[in-house]
Structure formats: C-alpha cells, structure tokens
C-alpha cells in the first residue's frame, strides 16, 4: 500500500492549515525507528489532518495507509495508530450524518462518508486487532467493534469473548461501552445487547466496576427506561468500585515548553494550561460516569446523588474529576444546587491542593449561586495566610499558589472584602497580578486601595507590544467598574497611547472607562470627540457613548447616533439604540428610524431598537415593542435577558408575554445570553419576579429565586 502513496494527488487536497502535501511524510514518519519523529508526526496529524476531530478528504485518503501500519507488527506505536483510526471513524460517524442516517453536506467538502464506508469495509479487521497479543493494541481496537463491524452477531460474540478474557479494568469498561455503541448503531441487535448488559449488571461474579459499566451503558441505550432503582444501584456499585480500586496520587501535568513572558499575554498561556488541565482524566471510571450523567440529563437530584458519592471517594483523582463534573452540571442545568455547592465547598479543606484549587475554581465560575460557600472560602483563605504567610498568593509551591488564588478570586466574585489583603498582595508583588486584576472590579468598596495600584499597573503597560492589549483591557474594565475618578488621568494617557499605536481594542476599553466616570472625565471631551469619526467599527460607537456620558450635549450627540442607526454594521445600530434608550424621551427625533428598524433581518437589532422605542416613546409604542420582543425571543432564546429586562420596565403592558415567559423558565437547561450561569440566573430572577407581578393569583406562579 505504501508503494502507492505517491499515486495520490495530496497537494490538490487541503487540511486545517492548507495544502495536504505533507501527509505522505507524516505517514512515513509514523513507521520511523525514531520515537521523537513518530511523536512529532502523530501530533501534526492530529493537529492538522484530523484537527479537533475534523475529517477532511486527506484524512479519509490516509486510512488505507494507517491500516497497513496498524496491521504490520513491525510498526512501532501500533496502538497509537489504531487509536487514530478509531478516532477518525468515530468523528466521521458523529459529524458526517444526521440522526436519521442521511449524510450531512459540508462546505468545503469533507471526507466523513468516505471514511465511514472504508472503515466498515474493514470492520472485521478490528475483531482481529481486538485479539492482538499487544494489550495496548487490543485496548485501542475494542471501540471499533461497536463502531465499524456491521456483522452484529459476530461483533457481539467477540465482545463477549473479550470480556471473558480481559482482566484489566480499562479494557473491560471499553468492551461494555463498545457493546452499547453496537446496540445504538444496529437496532437489530439492540435488545440482545441490552439484555446481556442487564445480566452483567446483576451478576455478583463480575467486578463492581464491570457491573457499574453494564448498568450505565444499559441506561445509555435506553435513557427513557431509567427507573427509580437505577441511580441507587449505581451509587452502591460506585462505592464498591472505589473500595476495590487502589488510591493513587494525582499524576503531575506534563511539562509544557516555556513561553517567552515578553511575547505572549499571560492570559493566553493560562488558557492553554487550563485546556490541558481540563482534558486530563484522573480516574478509570470518569468517562463512564460522564456517560451516566449524559443519560440522566435534566434529572438534577439524581445526578447530584451520583456526584455526592463521587466526591466522597478516597481517591483524590476521582474527586478532582467529580469537582469538574459538578461545575459542569451547575453551569448547564437549572435547579437547586445548594447541596452540590456545599459538597464542592467541602473539598477546599482536602490535603490535595489540586483538588482544593479546582473546587475554588468551580465556586468562582458558579459565583451567581455560590453564596452558601462564602464563609468556607473566607476561612480557607485565612487559614492559608496564617499557615503559609500573608504572601501565600505568590507561594513558590505551584499547587498551593493556585489553590489560594482560585479561592481568593471566588470570594472576590462574591463581593467579599475579606479577600482584599490577598488581592492587594498580588498587585504589590506583581506575581500573577493579572489574575487579581480580572476580578478587582467586584470590590468597589475598596476602590481607594485598588485604584492607585491598578493605575500603577496601567502606566507600566507598553502598548507598542501587541501582547499587552489583554492586560490593558482588563485593567481598564476594572477601573470602569470601580468608578473612581482618580483614575481619569491615567486612562486619558492610555487612550492617547492606544490611538498612537492603533490598538483599537484598548481605545474602545479606555473610552468605555471614561464614559463610566461621566462628567468627571469632561477634560477628555476633545480627545473623545475626535474619535467619533474613527474608522474602526468598535471605536466609533464607543466614542459617541463616551461623549454623551462626559458632556451630555444632546445637540452634538444626536446627529452621530442617527448616523449609526443608518450603518450597515449591526452592532453599531444596536449600540446606538442602547444609547438612545438611555437618553430617553429627549431623543424622540429617532423614533421613525427605530420603528423602521423593527423589520430588520437580525433579531438582535430588533431587540435593541424595540427597547429604545419603549424608553423614548413609552406606552404609545407598546404594541410594536411587545411584538418585536416576543418574536425575537421565540426565534432566538439568547435574546431573553434583553427582552425580559425590557418587559420588566413595561410593567402591566407586558402581560401578553406571560406564556412565553413561562415557557422560557420551564426549560431545564440554562438559557439567556451565551447560556451562561450568570445570565441565566438573572433571567430567572427577573422572569419570576415579572410573572409574579403580572399574574400573582395564578396557581403555581414561580417565586423569585435566591442564590
């Protein structure tokens, strides 16, 4: 097969980063005797030819050669090649076909259908690879039995055979998973496989991990059939499994190449570190339990019961994975999460700093509902400062430092000034100061201590270096939130530097900050005015908004706003509408244009213009405003926060929105903009209050939620 490698016109195909002409060299390198060359080639293949799971024409065209490598016992790292084959096939099935089995049309053309057809033709070879003498090859090949072997009876027989032969927990869990995949892919064998899984789950001769896997995969096959006994049974088996498995220390993360501190923003470095951290799995049952949580879906109390057991494991890696899953549940699904929050909070006092850091990070990300953790966070921070010195924020032990920083950030997000000493230590030491800056705006009561330090950091930023933009934006955002006019001079200086170096993002942030200071920034009016004609899409509306905030001259601002309403860039229209709504009735000259924009194609523009219409025109505009708002929310639930806020201001006139409001709040998944926990909690709070106000006598009217 490799003799025909050059017969393919690789240069005519493209992968994620352009021409696929490098693919033959990558395939050759996978059979190299040099381990470094093989590792580099595999990384590049995953990074470009199979980028983030994508399947391009050259990905599919590589399959025959990858199969030859997998079948050749002389190939080094055969297991890695088999795993690559399975990944390509799995992603092809998941991305390339609709639920009804019809092929999804891609642009540009992808190779999913070609890949699936080839792998199913060779499906029987996965049965042979699953019996390979090399246990790593067997482990990598097992999923292929469920994914690609179309002879269902043969696949089921091989899986039964392998389960009887394999002793390792990883292989056994993967065999049971492959059986469920087979049942879902081939309905003809579905009942047979599910019956087998049910027998396995009840068989006391099997290990608790195998029984747990069978129970979970049976639930995956038929989530609608999950009975009341399934979760208690799973919790019991999970407890037995935890007792049976050895307790191991959490393995250290692999070292990343050092990033030059003067060329890459620290936020970017941390983002890649977090990506590495979140893709690591520390317990053999984690993937299985993720499957169980997916099957349980919106059953929050049941999932909380499972997570409670996971969080009580003696194995720190299991608890670490459980903390992450807990955060995912609370951020994705609505419900009363108090119990789960407290269970995560209990992990702050664990001896394992990585688990404690993860718990604090989850509490920070869930800060809109994290009030029950406030006292525990404060006690944890105080204990660390007592035990390790007041400068524990900059502790040389990486895990201790991370644990403290995450806890401080979580407490600051709750607006609690007990975190202030560590925040000030961070700004004074300049160790990971960016992490403190990101949350500093949540402590306006400490502005007198924070603002001078933030201004000092801002003065030291060199905007001639592009990588400093993120840091400048974060400081400006914090200063705007704190609202202390003492920051005006340094913000004005930063605005000038941003304009000189054409850092448009920083220019916009500086304008927003000056707008937040209002008339206290009047001295910067001429500079702001000069930017109202800027060509950058974001700078111009920000300058107009700042000009109004610092000067309040309607005759100067109205022509600029009317010009933005006529713009073709949608966010400029929305920004202008927001400012017109802030101005209110004095902006009545804009009413005809705002009415006309209610027919604009983009629902976000309609929402912002409708809200402005209400603020300017009031009751006379109510029918058109209400119609635009409800249509937009019905079409795009992400608009719900904006819509509900406007409905709240409309008072009794919003009564026709009641059915849609109830429908929105009845959804089990979080909604609102970005489906984020902060937007969703605000949506529920305002929505419940609005429903209670509009129809207080209605049976079952929801009460406003509290954190």
XYZ file of C-alpha atoms in Angstrom:
707
model
C 0.000 0.000 0.000
C 2.792 2.443 0.799
C 4.116 1.858 -2.713
C 1.019 3.682 -3.967
C 1.386 6.590 -1.562
C 2.651 8.949 -4.260
C -0.119 7.968 -6.657
C -2.470 10.220 -4.689
C -2.516 13.921 -5.532
C -2.132 15.091 -1.960
C -1.316 18.656 -2.997
C -4.780 19.013 -4.520
C -6.381 18.405 -1.117
C -6.432 20.610 1.958
C -6.440 20.021 5.696
C -6.997 22.523 8.511
C -3.938 24.605 7.607
C -3.818 24.421 3.845
C -2.235 22.015 1.402
C -2.114 18.344 2.383
C 1.147 17.732 0.520
C 2.890 16.968 3.836
C 0.680 13.924 4.554
C 2.944 11.297 2.880
C 5.876 12.434 5.014
C 3.738 12.212 8.134
C 2.644 8.671 7.265
C 6.214 7.601 6.602
C 7.306 9.120 9.900
C 4.759 7.004 11.785
C 6.832 3.927 10.942
C 10.148 5.578 11.819
C 12.504 3.992 14.351
C 12.958 7.453 15.878
C 10.424 7.852 18.698
C 10.701 11.643 18.545
C 9.918 11.687 14.836
C 6.905 9.426 15.367
C 5.583 11.584 18.190
C 6.007 14.756 16.164
C 4.272 13.233 13.143
C 1.335 11.980 15.213
C 0.935 15.392 16.855
C 0.943 17.074 13.471
C -1.569 14.591 12.063
C -3.967 15.251 14.934
C -3.294 18.978 14.758
C -3.752 19.490 11.018
C -5.102 16.432 9.192
C -7.527 15.456 11.988
C -7.769 18.936 13.521
C -10.111 18.948 16.557
C -11.751 15.804 15.199
C -12.391 17.182 11.718
C -12.318 14.736 8.813
C -11.047 16.219 5.568
C -10.537 14.460 2.223
C -6.830 13.832 3.032
C -7.885 12.381 6.406
C -10.056 9.818 4.662
C -7.415 9.210 1.978
C -4.904 8.335 4.715
C -6.965 5.462 6.097
C -5.598 2.641 3.870
C -2.047 3.563 4.831
C -2.908 3.833 8.518
C -4.487 0.389 8.303
C -1.320 -1.019 6.783
C 0.670 0.445 9.659
C -1.779 -0.994 12.188
C -1.611 -4.473 10.672
C 2.189 -4.580 10.499
C 3.641 -5.952 13.752
C 6.912 -4.202 12.898
C 5.230 -0.797 13.205
C 6.264 0.991 16.398
C 3.420 2.537 18.431
C 0.774 0.432 16.689
C -1.706 1.211 19.447
C -1.431 4.931 18.688
C -2.138 4.253 15.013
C -5.172 2.101 15.852
C -6.433 4.828 18.206
C -6.091 7.337 15.356
C -8.110 5.074 13.042
C -10.858 4.746 15.633
C -10.894 8.496 16.286
C -11.274 9.281 12.588
C -14.104 6.791 12.288
C -15.914 7.898 15.416
C -15.742 11.558 14.443
C -16.896 10.710 10.909
C -19.978 8.979 12.295
C -20.754 11.770 14.741
C -20.132 14.707 12.414
C -20.964 13.346 8.997
C -24.503 12.064 9.422
C -27.854 13.272 10.692
C -29.750 11.270 13.320
C -31.714 9.560 10.556
C -28.512 8.367 8.899
C -28.511 10.810 5.978
C -25.198 12.397 5.117
C -24.611 15.990 6.173
C -23.464 18.228 3.361
C -20.318 20.168 4.214
C -18.665 23.130 2.631
C -15.853 22.741 1.881
C -16.383 19.028 1.156
C -15.346 16.706 3.971
C -14.415 13.031 3.915
C -16.784 11.645 6.566
C -18.853 9.368 4.325
C -15.743 8.105 2.553
C -14.060 7.367 5.890
C -17.058 5.520 7.330
C -17.520 3.430 4.188
C -13.872 2.382 4.191
C -13.756 1.529 7.900
C -16.950 -0.511 7.732
C -15.498 -2.455 4.793
C -12.531 -3.288 7.031
C -14.633 -3.733 10.167
C -13.771 -7.410 10.505
C -10.119 -6.452 10.948
C -10.983 -4.728 14.199
C -12.032 -8.137 15.513
C -8.510 -9.381 14.824
C -6.889 -6.297 16.324
C -9.059 -6.766 19.427
C -7.353 -10.178 19.873
C -3.823 -8.847 19.265
C -1.080 -10.034 21.641
C -0.283 -6.405 22.460
C -2.715 -5.284 25.220
C -2.424 -1.635 24.162
C -3.431 -2.528 20.604
C -6.381 -4.534 21.923
C -7.459 -1.634 24.096
C -7.304 0.800 21.182
C -9.161 -1.570 18.813
C -12.088 -2.547 21.048
C -14.239 0.534 20.251
C -14.009 -0.369 16.553
C -16.113 -3.467 17.203
C -19.065 -1.291 18.133
C -18.408 1.402 15.559
C -17.495 -0.408 12.346
C -18.279 -4.128 12.400
C -21.614 -4.489 10.598
C -21.964 -8.193 11.378
C -23.800 -7.592 14.638
C -23.804 -11.202 15.802
C -20.071 -11.519 15.216
C -19.371 -8.231 16.958
C -21.442 -9.243 19.972
C -19.723 -12.623 20.129
C -16.252 -11.068 20.009
C -17.194 -8.620 22.747
C -18.416 -11.442 24.977
C -15.226 -13.354 24.265
C -13.026 -10.387 25.072
C -14.887 -9.627 28.304
C -14.226 -13.158 29.469
C -10.553 -12.898 28.528
C -9.599 -9.373 29.600
C -8.739 -8.691 33.233
C -7.770 -5.009 33.135
C -10.428 -2.502 34.186
C -9.762 -0.168 31.237
C -10.321 -2.955 28.700
C -13.427 -4.262 30.451
C -15.026 -0.818 30.616
C -14.248 -0.257 26.968
C -15.762 -3.618 25.960
C -19.033 -2.832 27.710
C -19.060 0.625 26.120
C -18.493 -0.895 22.676
C -21.455 -3.215 23.254
C -23.725 -0.246 23.932
C -22.358 1.547 20.852
C -23.175 -1.536 18.786
C -26.734 -1.618 20.164
C -27.265 2.058 19.333
C -25.795 1.723 15.846
C -27.518 -1.521 14.811
C -31.109 -1.713 16.115
C -31.410 -5.365 15.078
C -29.070 -6.375 17.884
C -30.162 -3.721 20.373
C -32.409 -5.828 22.595
C -29.956 -8.718 22.640
C -27.139 -6.447 23.799
C -29.279 -4.654 26.384
C -30.389 -7.987 27.838
C -26.738 -9.017 28.120
C -25.881 -5.733 29.843
C -28.738 -6.231 32.302
C -27.445 -9.720 33.139
C -23.914 -8.360 33.627
C -25.126 -5.584 35.899
C -26.848 -8.109 38.160
C -24.083 -10.736 38.138
C -22.307 -10.818 41.538
C -19.464 -12.790 39.960
C -18.453 -9.713 37.967
C -16.303 -6.972 39.434
C -18.208 -3.926 40.744
C -16.637 -1.765 38.008
C -17.897 -4.131 35.292
C -21.365 -4.213 36.828
C -21.386 -0.423 37.087
C -20.336 -0.159 33.447
C -23.098 -2.532 32.371
C -25.694 -0.589 34.370
C -24.566 2.748 32.926
C -24.292 1.548 29.337
C -27.739 -0.066 29.594
C -29.051 3.325 30.674
C -27.228 4.953 27.769
C -29.014 2.622 25.340
C -32.457 3.497 26.701
C -32.406 6.669 28.840
C -36.210 6.816 28.807
C -36.276 3.493 30.653
C -34.131 4.606 33.601
C -36.148 3.549 36.634
C -36.083 4.744 40.231
C -33.795 1.878 41.217
C -31.031 2.675 38.720
C -29.364 5.602 40.496
C -29.296 3.935 43.955
C -27.858 0.799 42.329
C -25.231 2.886 40.535
C -24.293 4.686 43.752
C -23.851 1.359 45.540
C -21.688 -0.059 42.763
C -19.687 3.152 42.608
C -18.979 2.828 46.338
C -17.872 -0.780 45.895
C -15.702 0.185 42.930
C -13.998 2.939 44.931
C -13.166 0.445 47.667
C -11.810 -2.064 45.148
C -9.539 0.289 43.203
C -6.173 1.440 44.551
C -5.842 5.024 45.767
C -3.232 6.894 43.743
C -1.726 10.335 43.929
C -2.748 12.697 41.156
C -0.142 12.470 38.421
C 1.606 15.765 37.704
C 0.672 17.529 34.495
C 3.123 17.099 31.625
C 5.574 19.942 31.257
C 4.799 22.447 28.528
C 7.587 24.277 26.697
C 8.285 27.569 28.427
C 6.559 30.523 26.771
C 8.531 33.784 26.496
C 6.977 36.144 29.031
C 7.563 39.186 26.845
C 5.780 37.969 23.720
C 2.607 36.178 24.864
C -0.076 37.503 27.200
C -0.194 35.566 30.492
C -3.932 35.080 29.981
C -3.206 33.127 26.790
C -0.603 30.961 28.487
C -3.051 30.215 31.298
C -5.826 29.403 28.828
C -3.705 26.691 27.211
C -2.727 25.372 30.630
C -6.399 25.204 31.574
C -7.173 23.407 28.326
C -4.533 20.806 29.138
C -5.855 20.545 32.679
C -9.468 20.024 31.667
C -8.645 17.346 29.104
C -6.789 15.237 31.668
C -8.710 12.375 33.285
C -7.550 11.047 36.636
C -9.796 8.043 37.358
C -10.613 4.980 35.233
C -14.351 5.381 35.823
C -14.576 9.076 34.867
C -15.556 8.571 31.222
C -18.141 6.002 32.300
C -19.660 8.368 34.848
C -19.767 11.165 32.292
C -21.822 8.826 30.132
C -24.170 8.216 33.060
C -24.632 11.938 33.660
C -25.399 12.451 29.974
C -28.024 9.714 30.123
C -29.608 11.248 33.240
C -29.745 14.662 31.552
C -32.084 17.039 33.383
C -32.516 14.780 36.440
C -30.549 17.125 38.692
C -31.346 15.488 42.078
C -30.342 12.066 40.748
C -27.144 13.420 39.239
C -26.374 15.218 42.496
C -26.696 11.914 44.346
C -24.174 10.323 41.996
C -21.793 13.259 42.316
C -22.097 13.159 46.094
C -20.757 9.624 46.003
C -18.012 10.589 43.557
C -16.977 13.466 45.814
C -16.694 11.134 48.802
C -14.193 8.842 47.073
C -10.921 8.193 48.929
C -9.120 8.632 45.599
C -8.129 12.287 45.016
C -8.151 11.897 41.239
C -11.733 10.663 41.333
C -12.717 13.646 43.459
C -10.913 16.042 41.141
C -12.834 14.726 38.141
C -16.053 14.852 40.186
C -15.484 18.510 41.118
C -15.195 19.373 37.429
C -18.344 17.417 36.602
C -20.151 19.211 39.428
C -19.235 22.558 37.905
C -20.478 21.419 34.509
C -23.805 20.329 35.993
C -24.372 23.601 37.863
C -23.376 25.735 34.880
C -25.513 23.801 32.394
C -28.702 22.803 34.209
C -31.175 24.731 36.329
C -32.220 23.505 39.740
C -31.484 23.780 43.441
C -27.733 23.227 43.577
C -27.227 24.106 47.240
C -26.302 20.576 48.270
C -23.831 20.180 45.429
C -22.283 23.589 46.131
C -21.669 22.603 49.736
C -20.212 19.258 48.699
C -17.779 21.045 46.377
C -17.030 23.552 49.134
C -16.032 20.679 51.428
C -13.187 19.924 49.010
C -11.479 23.209 49.926
C -10.079 21.603 53.071
C -8.671 18.495 51.385
C -4.963 17.830 51.757
C -4.633 17.708 47.972
C -4.107 21.277 46.785
C -5.053 20.479 43.193
C -8.486 19.289 44.281
C -8.873 22.343 46.519
C -7.896 24.640 43.639
C -10.397 23.001 41.340
C -13.134 23.335 43.961
C -12.412 27.052 44.334
C -12.339 27.497 40.552
C -15.767 25.857 40.289
C -17.110 28.148 43.020
C -15.769 31.151 41.114
C -17.314 30.037 37.826
C -20.617 29.453 39.657
C -20.427 32.695 41.666
C -24.030 33.788 40.968
C -25.220 30.865 43.122
C -22.129 30.415 45.322
C -23.206 32.474 48.337
C -23.512 29.333 50.532
C -19.742 28.885 50.128
C -18.846 32.390 51.312
C -17.836 31.601 54.902
C -15.912 28.465 53.939
C -13.957 30.396 51.312
C -13.098 33.150 53.783
C -11.986 30.607 56.395
C -9.904 28.728 53.825
C -8.128 31.889 52.686
C -7.469 32.997 56.266
C -6.092 29.569 57.189
C -3.732 29.597 54.214
C -2.463 33.082 55.054
C -1.881 32.004 58.663
C -0.136 28.761 57.766
C 1.948 29.947 54.823
C 2.442 33.726 55.331
C 0.376 36.692 54.130
C 2.123 36.439 50.757
C 0.771 32.967 50.021
C -0.635 34.385 46.754
C 2.961 34.219 45.456
C 3.929 30.950 47.208
C 6.709 29.055 45.395
C 4.703 25.795 45.542
C 2.626 25.926 42.350
C -0.361 23.946 43.637
C -0.593 25.884 46.908
C -0.351 29.152 44.987
C -3.084 28.052 42.573
C -5.340 26.860 45.405
C -5.065 30.190 47.207
C -5.509 32.299 44.090
C -8.618 30.446 42.988
C -10.176 30.765 46.445
C -9.397 34.493 46.568
C -10.914 35.034 43.138
C -14.034 33.100 44.125
C -14.514 35.192 47.285
C -13.906 38.445 45.409
C -16.561 37.425 42.870
C -18.962 37.324 45.806
C -18.028 40.937 46.614
C -16.465 39.952 49.943
C -13.742 42.326 51.135
C -12.152 39.627 53.301
C -10.271 38.651 50.140
C -8.802 42.144 49.806
C -5.462 41.551 51.618
C -4.503 38.804 49.168
C -5.691 40.903 46.240
C -3.507 43.795 47.349
C -0.565 41.434 47.869
C -0.994 40.232 44.289
C -0.995 43.755 42.891
C 2.009 44.771 45.019
C 4.114 41.680 44.262
C 3.174 41.570 40.564
C 3.111 37.762 40.769
C 0.148 36.603 38.681
C -1.260 40.102 39.144
C -3.394 39.660 36.029
C -5.452 37.089 37.916
C -6.227 39.635 40.620
C -6.937 42.365 38.072
C -9.591 40.228 36.375
C -11.764 40.247 39.500
C -10.795 43.543 41.163
C -13.861 45.335 39.822
C -16.081 43.275 42.131
C -14.853 45.177 45.223
C -15.983 48.786 44.677
C -15.956 49.284 48.468
C -12.156 49.010 48.290
C -11.675 51.379 45.362
C -9.478 53.717 47.415
C -6.900 50.930 47.811
C -7.317 49.181 44.476
C -7.440 52.106 42.063
C -3.932 53.531 42.795
C -2.426 50.090 42.319
C -4.374 49.429 39.128
C -3.331 52.808 37.757
C 0.299 51.991 38.500
C -0.020 48.734 36.558
C -1.693 50.559 33.676
C 1.077 53.171 33.494
C 3.672 50.417 33.113
C 1.997 48.753 30.134
C 3.821 49.240 26.832
C 1.159 49.386 24.138
C 3.767 49.237 21.409
C 3.716 45.479 22.159
C 0.562 43.818 20.883
C 0.611 41.103 23.549
C -0.062 43.700 26.265
C -3.550 44.535 24.932
C -5.382 41.939 27.024
C -3.811 43.230 30.224
C -4.633 46.848 29.392
C -8.246 45.953 28.607
C -8.606 44.071 31.902
C -7.268 46.980 33.963
C -9.492 49.485 32.151
C -12.503 47.259 32.730
C -11.692 47.044 36.455
C -11.239 50.812 36.723
C -14.562 51.383 34.961
C -16.301 49.030 37.417
C -14.715 50.707 40.430
C -15.767 54.135 39.117
C -13.184 56.239 40.966
C -12.499 59.496 39.018
C -8.950 59.473 40.402
C -8.160 57.106 37.532
C -9.146 59.610 34.822
C -5.635 60.994 34.085
C -4.022 57.588 33.552
C -6.988 56.411 31.468
C -6.660 59.512 29.278
C -2.938 58.833 28.848
C -3.704 55.224 27.945
C -6.290 56.358 25.408
C -3.683 58.555 23.725
C -1.158 55.722 23.614
C -3.746 53.316 22.230
C -4.633 55.729 19.442
C -0.971 56.289 18.571
C -0.255 52.549 18.392
C -3.589 51.755 16.677
C -4.677 49.416 19.468
C -8.363 49.702 18.678
C -9.480 47.271 21.376
C -7.699 49.262 24.066
C -9.043 52.506 22.598
C -12.561 51.161 22.973
C -11.911 49.995 26.548
C -10.476 53.382 27.510
C -13.499 55.159 26.027
C -15.824 52.890 27.994
C -13.901 53.645 31.179
C -14.092 57.404 30.608
C -17.815 57.040 29.958
C -18.172 55.249 33.295
C -16.590 58.244 35.064
C -19.157 60.555 33.468
C -18.733 64.339 33.914
C -15.563 63.740 35.962
C -13.874 62.972 32.621
C -15.024 66.202 30.942
C -11.407 67.234 30.393
C -11.045 64.421 27.862
C -14.000 65.609 25.765
C -11.908 66.909 22.856
C -9.987 63.647 22.564
C -13.214 61.665 22.742
C -14.864 63.915 20.150
C -12.022 63.324 17.699
C -12.716 59.583 17.831
C -16.399 59.843 16.904
C -15.313 59.729 13.266
C -12.905 56.814 13.723
C -12.937 54.162 11.021
C -12.680 51.212 13.396
C -16.059 49.504 13.741
C -15.989 49.400 17.543
C -14.251 52.674 18.376
C -16.790 54.997 16.796
C -19.902 53.944 18.801
C -17.808 53.759 21.980
C -16.639 57.333 21.398
C -20.191 58.570 20.827
C -21.340 56.887 24.051
C -18.422 58.376 25.987
C -19.079 61.826 24.533
C -22.647 61.728 25.809
C -21.590 60.410 29.220
C -18.965 63.069 29.878
C -20.715 66.023 28.239
C -24.423 65.330 27.909
C -24.758 67.596 24.874
C -27.797 66.245 23.003
C -27.374 68.542 20.004
C -23.871 67.198 19.451
C -24.629 63.530 20.023
C -27.950 63.081 18.201
C -26.593 63.508 14.632
C -23.877 60.983 15.421
C -26.389 58.478 16.773
C -28.698 58.885 13.805
C -25.736 58.213 11.572
C -25.002 54.988 13.454
C -28.628 53.892 13.050
C -28.082 54.090 9.291
C -24.930 51.979 9.472
C -24.744 48.549 7.839
C -22.830 47.066 10.784
C -25.430 45.575 13.083
C -23.669 46.055 16.409
C -23.244 49.751 15.640
C -27.008 50.007 15.214
C -27.554 48.142 18.495
C -25.026 50.307 20.362
C -26.705 53.452 19.069
C -30.140 52.158 20.058
C -28.918 51.403 23.578
C -27.631 54.944 23.999
C -30.823 56.419 22.569
C -32.784 54.406 25.108
C -30.549 55.764 27.861
C -31.252 59.322 26.680
C -34.987 58.578 26.682
C -37.768 60.988 25.549
C -35.373 63.809 24.544
C -34.251 61.500 21.714
C -37.733 61.390 20.140
C -36.353 62.523 16.779
C -35.012 58.971 16.396
C -38.428 57.303 16.743
C -39.201 56.971 12.995
C -35.879 55.286 12.307
C -36.209 52.983 15.292
C -39.681 51.945 14.152
C -38.310 51.168 10.715
C -35.561 49.011 12.206
C -38.133 46.700 13.800
C -38.275 44.998 10.394
C -34.508 44.464 10.254
C -33.490 40.882 9.462
C -31.301 40.406 12.541
C -33.278 39.760 15.729
C -30.607 41.302 17.950
C -31.018 44.635 16.168
C -34.794 44.406 16.570
C -34.489 43.741 20.313
C -32.205 46.709 20.969
C -34.308 49.027 18.825
C -37.551 47.862 20.441
C -36.128 48.540 23.907
C -35.060 52.014 22.780
C -38.540 52.647 21.361
C -40.076 51.888 24.733
C -37.657 54.114 26.655
C -38.242 57.023 24.278
C -41.872 56.646 23.208
C -43.398 54.814 26.141
C -46.941 53.463 26.100
C -47.744 54.638 22.575
C -45.050 52.300 21.217
C -46.019 49.321 23.397
C -47.797 47.137 20.763
C -44.927 47.295 18.273
C -42.316 46.904 21.004
C -44.033 43.868 22.512
C -44.468 42.190 19.146
C -40.795 42.686 18.242
C -39.555 41.464 21.619
C -41.662 38.310 21.691
C -40.840 37.376 18.103
C -37.127 37.797 18.783
C -37.196 35.717 21.968
C -39.212 32.969 20.267
C -36.701 32.851 17.418
C -33.515 33.163 19.470
C -33.619 32.357 23.182
C -30.227 34.039 23.636
C -32.048 37.392 23.438
C -34.111 36.526 26.517
C -32.134 38.652 29.007
C -32.569 41.798 26.940
C -36.194 41.012 26.241
C -37.144 40.248 29.849
C -35.373 43.354 31.155
C -37.433 45.496 28.788
C -40.639 43.633 29.647
C -39.915 44.305 33.309
C -39.753 48.025 32.590
C -43.012 47.874 30.619
C -44.956 46.746 33.675
C -48.589 45.620 33.163
C -48.347 46.198 29.405
C -46.083 43.124 29.233
C -48.920 40.769 30.233
C -49.187 39.159 26.743
C -45.654 37.866 27.277
C -46.692 35.567 30.134
C -46.980 32.330 28.090
C -43.545 32.792 26.523
C -42.016 33.763 29.862
C -43.377 30.614 31.483
C -42.101 28.549 28.581
C -38.620 30.058 28.948
C -38.468 29.467 32.695
C -39.756 25.903 32.370
C -36.729 24.851 30.345
C -34.391 22.565 32.336
C -31.249 23.817 30.618
C -29.799 27.187 31.367
C -30.782 29.873 28.898
C -30.196 33.529 28.290
C -27.222 35.023 26.532
C -24.404 32.522 25.981
C -26.455 30.074 28.118
C -24.144 31.136 30.937
C -24.945 30.740 34.614
C -24.786 34.476 35.352
C -27.111 35.439 32.508
C -29.447 32.554 33.261
C -29.703 33.319 36.961
C -30.509 36.940 36.098
C -33.093 35.735 33.573
C -34.772 33.502 36.147
C -34.722 36.169 38.829
C -36.250 38.905 36.664
C -38.589 36.486 34.899
C -40.005 35.030 38.125
C -40.499 38.498 39.600
C -42.213 39.664 36.433
C -44.566 36.672 36.308
C -45.481 37.137 39.958
C -46.190 40.814 39.325
C -48.212 40.296 36.161
C -50.249 37.361 37.407
C -49.858 36.991 41.180
C -53.039 34.932 41.528
C -52.007 32.288 39.016
C -51.604 28.846 40.585
C -48.000 27.774 40.764
C -46.622 31.218 39.976
C -42.862 30.850 40.490
C -41.282 32.699 43.357
C -38.124 34.708 42.689
C -35.049 32.519 43.084
C -32.352 33.284 45.611
C -28.773 32.103 45.404
